[in-house]
């Protein structure tokens, strides 16, 4: 996950912090998910304590921009690297 390591922010004030296989995703209302992240190709598997199976996200990265697609909701989240 080293390519994804860093602090990412969206225009909607969502934050995604990734560091050495761990992540915290906080939305604008200060709700957050935290857990472990495994990357396989363009697939991110988020293991969240208390959930039975990993949550799947697809991602694309270009320079300091990261797009994350959630197939469960059909939403795409766009972030830019702040650190």
mmCIF file with all atom_site columns, C-alpha atoms in Angstrom:
data_model
loop_
_atom_site.group_PDB
_atom_site.id
_atom_site.type_symbol
_atom_site.label_atom_id
_atom_site.label_alt_id
_atom_site.label_comp_id
_atom_site.label_asym_id
_atom_site.label_entity_id
_atom_site.label_seq_id
_atom_site.pdbx_PDB_ins_code
_atom_site.Cartn_x
_atom_site.Cartn_y
_atom_site.Cartn_z
_atom_site.occupancy
_atom_site.B_iso_or_equiv
_atom_site.pdbx_formal_charge
_atom_site.auth_seq_id
_atom_site.auth_comp_id
_atom_site.auth_asym_id
_atom_site.auth_atom_id
_atom_site.pdbx_PDB_model_num
ATOM 1  C CA . UNK A 1 1  ? 0.000   0.000   0.000   1.00 0.00 ? 1  UNK A CA 1
ATOM 2  C CA . UNK A 1 2  ? 3.002   2.334   -0.020  1.00 0.00 ? 2  UNK A CA 1
ATOM 3  C CA . UNK A 1 3  ? 1.747   4.125   -3.152  1.00 0.00 ? 3  UNK A CA 1
ATOM 4  C CA . UNK A 1 4  ? -1.457  4.930   -1.260  1.00 0.00 ? 4  UNK A CA 1
ATOM 5  C CA . UNK A 1 5  ? 0.229   5.852   2.036   1.00 0.00 ? 5  UNK A CA 1
ATOM 6  C CA . UNK A 1 6  ? -0.522  9.412   3.049   1.00 0.00 ? 6  UNK A CA 1
ATOM 7  C CA . UNK A 1 7  ? -3.266  11.781  4.081   1.00 0.00 ? 7  UNK A CA 1
ATOM 8  C CA . UNK A 1 8  ? -5.978  12.335  1.488   1.00 0.00 ? 8  UNK A CA 1
ATOM 9  C CA . UNK A 1 9  ? -8.776  14.910  1.544   1.00 0.00 ? 9  UNK A CA 1
ATOM 10 C CA . UNK A 1 10 ? -11.901 15.329  -0.568  1.00 0.00 ? 10 UNK A CA 1
ATOM 11 C CA . UNK A 1 11 ? -13.660 18.553  -1.539  1.00 0.00 ? 11 UNK A CA 1
ATOM 12 C CA . UNK A 1 12 ? -16.430 17.451  0.857   1.00 0.00 ? 12 UNK A CA 1
ATOM 13 C CA . UNK A 1 13 ? -13.975 17.435  3.796   1.00 0.00 ? 13 UNK A CA 1
ATOM 14 C CA . UNK A 1 14 ? -13.684 13.672  3.983   1.00 0.00 ? 14 UNK A CA 1
ATOM 15 C CA . UNK A 1 15 ? -10.275 12.443  5.097   1.00 0.00 ? 15 UNK A CA 1
ATOM 16 C CA . UNK A 1 16 ? -8.582  9.173   4.298   1.00 0.00 ? 16 UNK A CA 1
ATOM 17 C CA . UNK A 1 17 ? -5.361  8.356   6.127   1.00 0.00 ? 17 UNK A CA 1
ATOM 18 C CA . UNK A 1 18 ? -3.417  5.302   4.971   1.00 0.00 ? 18 UNK A CA 1
ATOM 19 C CA . UNK A 1 19 ? -0.203  4.108   6.582   1.00 0.00 ? 19 UNK A CA 1
ATOM 20 C CA . UNK A 1 20 ? 1.465   0.710   6.219   1.00 0.00 ? 20 UNK A CA 1
ATOM 21 C CA . UNK A 1 21 ? -1.712  -1.270  5.673   1.00 0.00 ? 21 UNK A CA 1
ATOM 22 C CA . UNK A 1 22 ? -3.889  0.584   8.186   1.00 0.00 ? 22 UNK A CA 1
ATOM 23 C CA . UNK A 1 23 ? -6.513  3.185   7.369   1.00 0.00 ? 23 UNK A CA 1
ATOM 24 C CA . UNK A 1 24 ? -8.925  5.686   8.887   1.00 0.00 ? 24 UNK A CA 1
ATOM 25 C CA . UNK A 1 25 ? -11.701 7.164   6.741   1.00 0.00 ? 25 UNK A CA 1
ATOM 26 C CA . UNK A 1 26 ? -13.546 10.091  8.323   1.00 0.00 ? 26 UNK A CA 1
ATOM 27 C CA . UNK A 1 27 ? -16.487 11.850  6.716   1.00 0.00 ? 27 UNK A CA 1
ATOM 28 C CA . UNK A 1 28 ? -17.535 15.498  7.073   1.00 0.00 ? 28 UNK A CA 1
ATOM 29 C CA . UNK A 1 29 ? -19.813 14.577  10.023  1.00 0.00 ? 29 UNK A CA 1
ATOM 30 C CA . UNK A 1 30 ? -16.799 13.082  11.875  1.00 0.00 ? 30 UNK A CA 1
ATOM 31 C CA . UNK A 1 31 ? -18.046 9.499   11.480  1.00 0.00 ? 31 UNK A CA 1
ATOM 32 C CA . UNK A 1 32 ? -15.163 7.191   10.789  1.00 0.00 ? 32 UNK A CA 1
ATOM 33 C CA . UNK A 1 33 ? -14.175 3.717   9.715   1.00 0.00 ? 33 UNK A CA 1
ATOM 34 C CA . UNK A 1 34 ? -10.832 2.281   10.698  1.00 0.00 ? 34 UNK A CA 1
ATOM 35 C CA . UNK A 1 35 ? -9.117  -0.993  10.019  1.00 0.00 ? 35 UNK A CA 1
ATOM 36 C CA . UNK A 1 36 ? -6.659  -2.755  7.782   1.00 0.00 ? 36 UNK A CA 1
ATOM 37 C CA . UNK A 1 37 ? -6.194  -2.313  4.060   1.00 0.00 ? 37 UNK A CA 1
ATOM 38 C CA . UNK A 1 38 ? -4.943  -4.869  1.572   1.00 0.00 ? 38 UNK A CA 1
ATOM 39 C CA . UNK A 1 39 ? -4.336  -3.817  -2.024  1.00 0.00 ? 39 UNK A CA 1
ATOM 40 C CA . UNK A 1 40 ? -4.603  -6.318  -4.892  1.00 0.00 ? 40 UNK A CA 1
ATOM 41 C CA . UNK A 1 41 ? -4.141  -4.629  -8.261  1.00 0.00 ? 41 UNK A CA 1
ATOM 42 C CA . UNK A 1 42 ? -6.769  -1.856  -8.339  1.00 0.00 ? 42 UNK A CA 1
ATOM 43 C CA . UNK A 1 43 ? -8.831  -3.469  -5.572  1.00 0.00 ? 43 UNK A CA 1
ATOM 44 C CA . UNK A 1 44 ? -8.664  -2.289  -1.966  1.00 0.00 ? 44 UNK A CA 1
ATOM 45 C CA . UNK A 1 45 ? -9.934  -4.750  0.624   1.00 0.00 ? 45 UNK A CA 1
ATOM 46 C CA . UNK A 1 46 ? -10.808 -2.973  3.866   1.00 0.00 ? 46 UNK A CA 1
ATOM 47 C CA . UNK A 1 47 ? -11.008 -5.213  6.920   1.00 0.00 ? 47 UNK A CA 1
ATOM 48 C CA . UNK A 1 48 ? -13.035 -3.457  9.601   1.00 0.00 ? 48 UNK A CA 1
ATOM 49 C CA . UNK A 1 49 ? -13.259 -4.933  13.103  1.00 0.00 ? 49 UNK A CA 1
ATOM 50 C CA . UNK A 1 50 ? -16.743 -6.271  13.807  1.00 0.00 ? 50 UNK A CA 1
ATOM 51 C CA . UNK A 1 51 ? -17.592 -6.913  10.138  1.00 0.00 ? 51 UNK A CA 1
ATOM 52 C CA . UNK A 1 52 ? -17.739 -10.461 8.812   1.00 0.00 ? 52 UNK A CA 1
ATOM 53 C CA . UNK A 1 53 ? -15.926 -9.921  5.535   1.00 0.00 ? 53 UNK A CA 1
ATOM 54 C CA . UNK A 1 54 ? -13.731 -7.261  3.913   1.00 0.00 ? 54 UNK A CA 1
ATOM 55 C CA . UNK A 1 55 ? -15.334 -4.288  2.170   1.00 0.00 ? 55 UNK A CA 1
ATOM 56 C CA . UNK A 1 56 ? -14.266 -3.957  -1.473  1.00 0.00 ? 56 UNK A CA 1
ATOM 57 C CA . UNK A 1 57 ? -13.319 -0.678  -3.107  1.00 0.00 ? 57 UNK A CA 1
ATOM 58 C CA . UNK A 1 58 ? -11.688 -0.059  -6.465  1.00 0.00 ? 58 UNK A CA 1
ATOM 59 C CA . UNK A 1 59 ? -9.207  2.751   -6.865  1.00 0.00 ? 59 UNK A CA 1
ATOM 60 C CA . UNK A 1 60 ? -7.313  4.731   -9.475  1.00 0.00 ? 60 UNK A CA 1
ATOM 61 C CA . UNK A 1 61 ? -4.428  7.011   -8.621  1.00 0.00 ? 61 UNK A CA 1
ATOM 62 C CA . UNK A 1 62 ? -2.878  9.715   -10.761 1.00 0.00 ? 62 UNK A CA 1
ATOM 63 C CA . UNK A 1 63 ? -0.189  11.886  -9.228  1.00 0.00 ? 63 UNK A CA 1
ATOM 64 C CA . UNK A 1 64 ? -1.688  13.429  -6.103  1.00 0.00 ? 64 UNK A CA 1
ATOM 65 C CA . UNK A 1 65 ? -5.264  12.432  -6.937  1.00 0.00 ? 65 UNK A CA 1
ATOM 66 C CA . UNK A 1 66 ? -7.061  9.306   -5.775  1.00 0.00 ? 66 UNK A CA 1
ATOM 67 C CA . UNK A 1 67 ? -10.494 8.102   -6.902  1.00 0.00 ? 67 UNK A CA 1
ATOM 68 C CA . UNK A 1 68 ? -12.159 5.390   -4.839  1.00 0.00 ? 68 UNK A CA 1
ATOM 69 C CA . UNK A 1 69 ? -15.201 3.570   -6.187  1.00 0.00 ? 69 UNK A CA 1
ATOM 70 C CA . UNK A 1 70 ? -17.572 1.790   -3.792  1.00 0.00 ? 70 UNK A CA 1
ATOM 71 C CA . UNK A 1 71 ? -19.428 -0.874  -5.810  1.00 0.00 ? 71 UNK A CA 1
ATOM 72 C CA . UNK A 1 72 ? -21.899 -1.461  -2.946  1.00 0.00 ? 72 UNK A CA 1
ATOM 73 C CA . UNK A 1 73 ? -23.249 2.107   -3.148  1.00 0.00 ? 73 UNK A CA 1
ATOM 74 C CA . UNK A 1 74 ? -22.202 2.997   -6.696  1.00 0.00 ? 74 UNK A CA 1
ATOM 75 C CA . UNK A 1 75 ? -20.439 6.120   -5.362  1.00 0.00 ? 75 UNK A CA 1
ATOM 76 C CA . UNK A 1 76 ? -17.041 7.440   -6.361  1.00 0.00 ? 76 UNK A CA 1
ATOM 77 C CA . UNK A 1 77 ? -14.997 9.452   -3.871  1.00 0.00 ? 77 UNK A CA 1
ATOM 78 C CA . UNK A 1 78 ? -12.307 11.820  -5.152  1.00 0.00 ? 78 UNK A CA 1
ATOM 79 C CA . UNK A 1 79 ? -9.384  12.749  -2.910  1.00 0.00 ? 79 UNK A CA 1
ATOM 80 C CA . UNK A 1 80 ? -6.195  14.737  -3.238  1.00 0.00 ? 80 UNK A CA 1
ATOM 81 C CA . UNK A 1 81 ? -3.009  14.071  -1.289  1.00 0.00 ? 81 UNK A CA 1
ATOM 82 C CA . UNK A 1 82 ? -2.273  16.580  1.441   1.00 0.00 ? 82 UNK A CA 1
ATOM 83 C CA . UNK A 1 83 ? 0.681   14.722  2.915   1.00 0.00 ? 83 UNK A CA 1
#
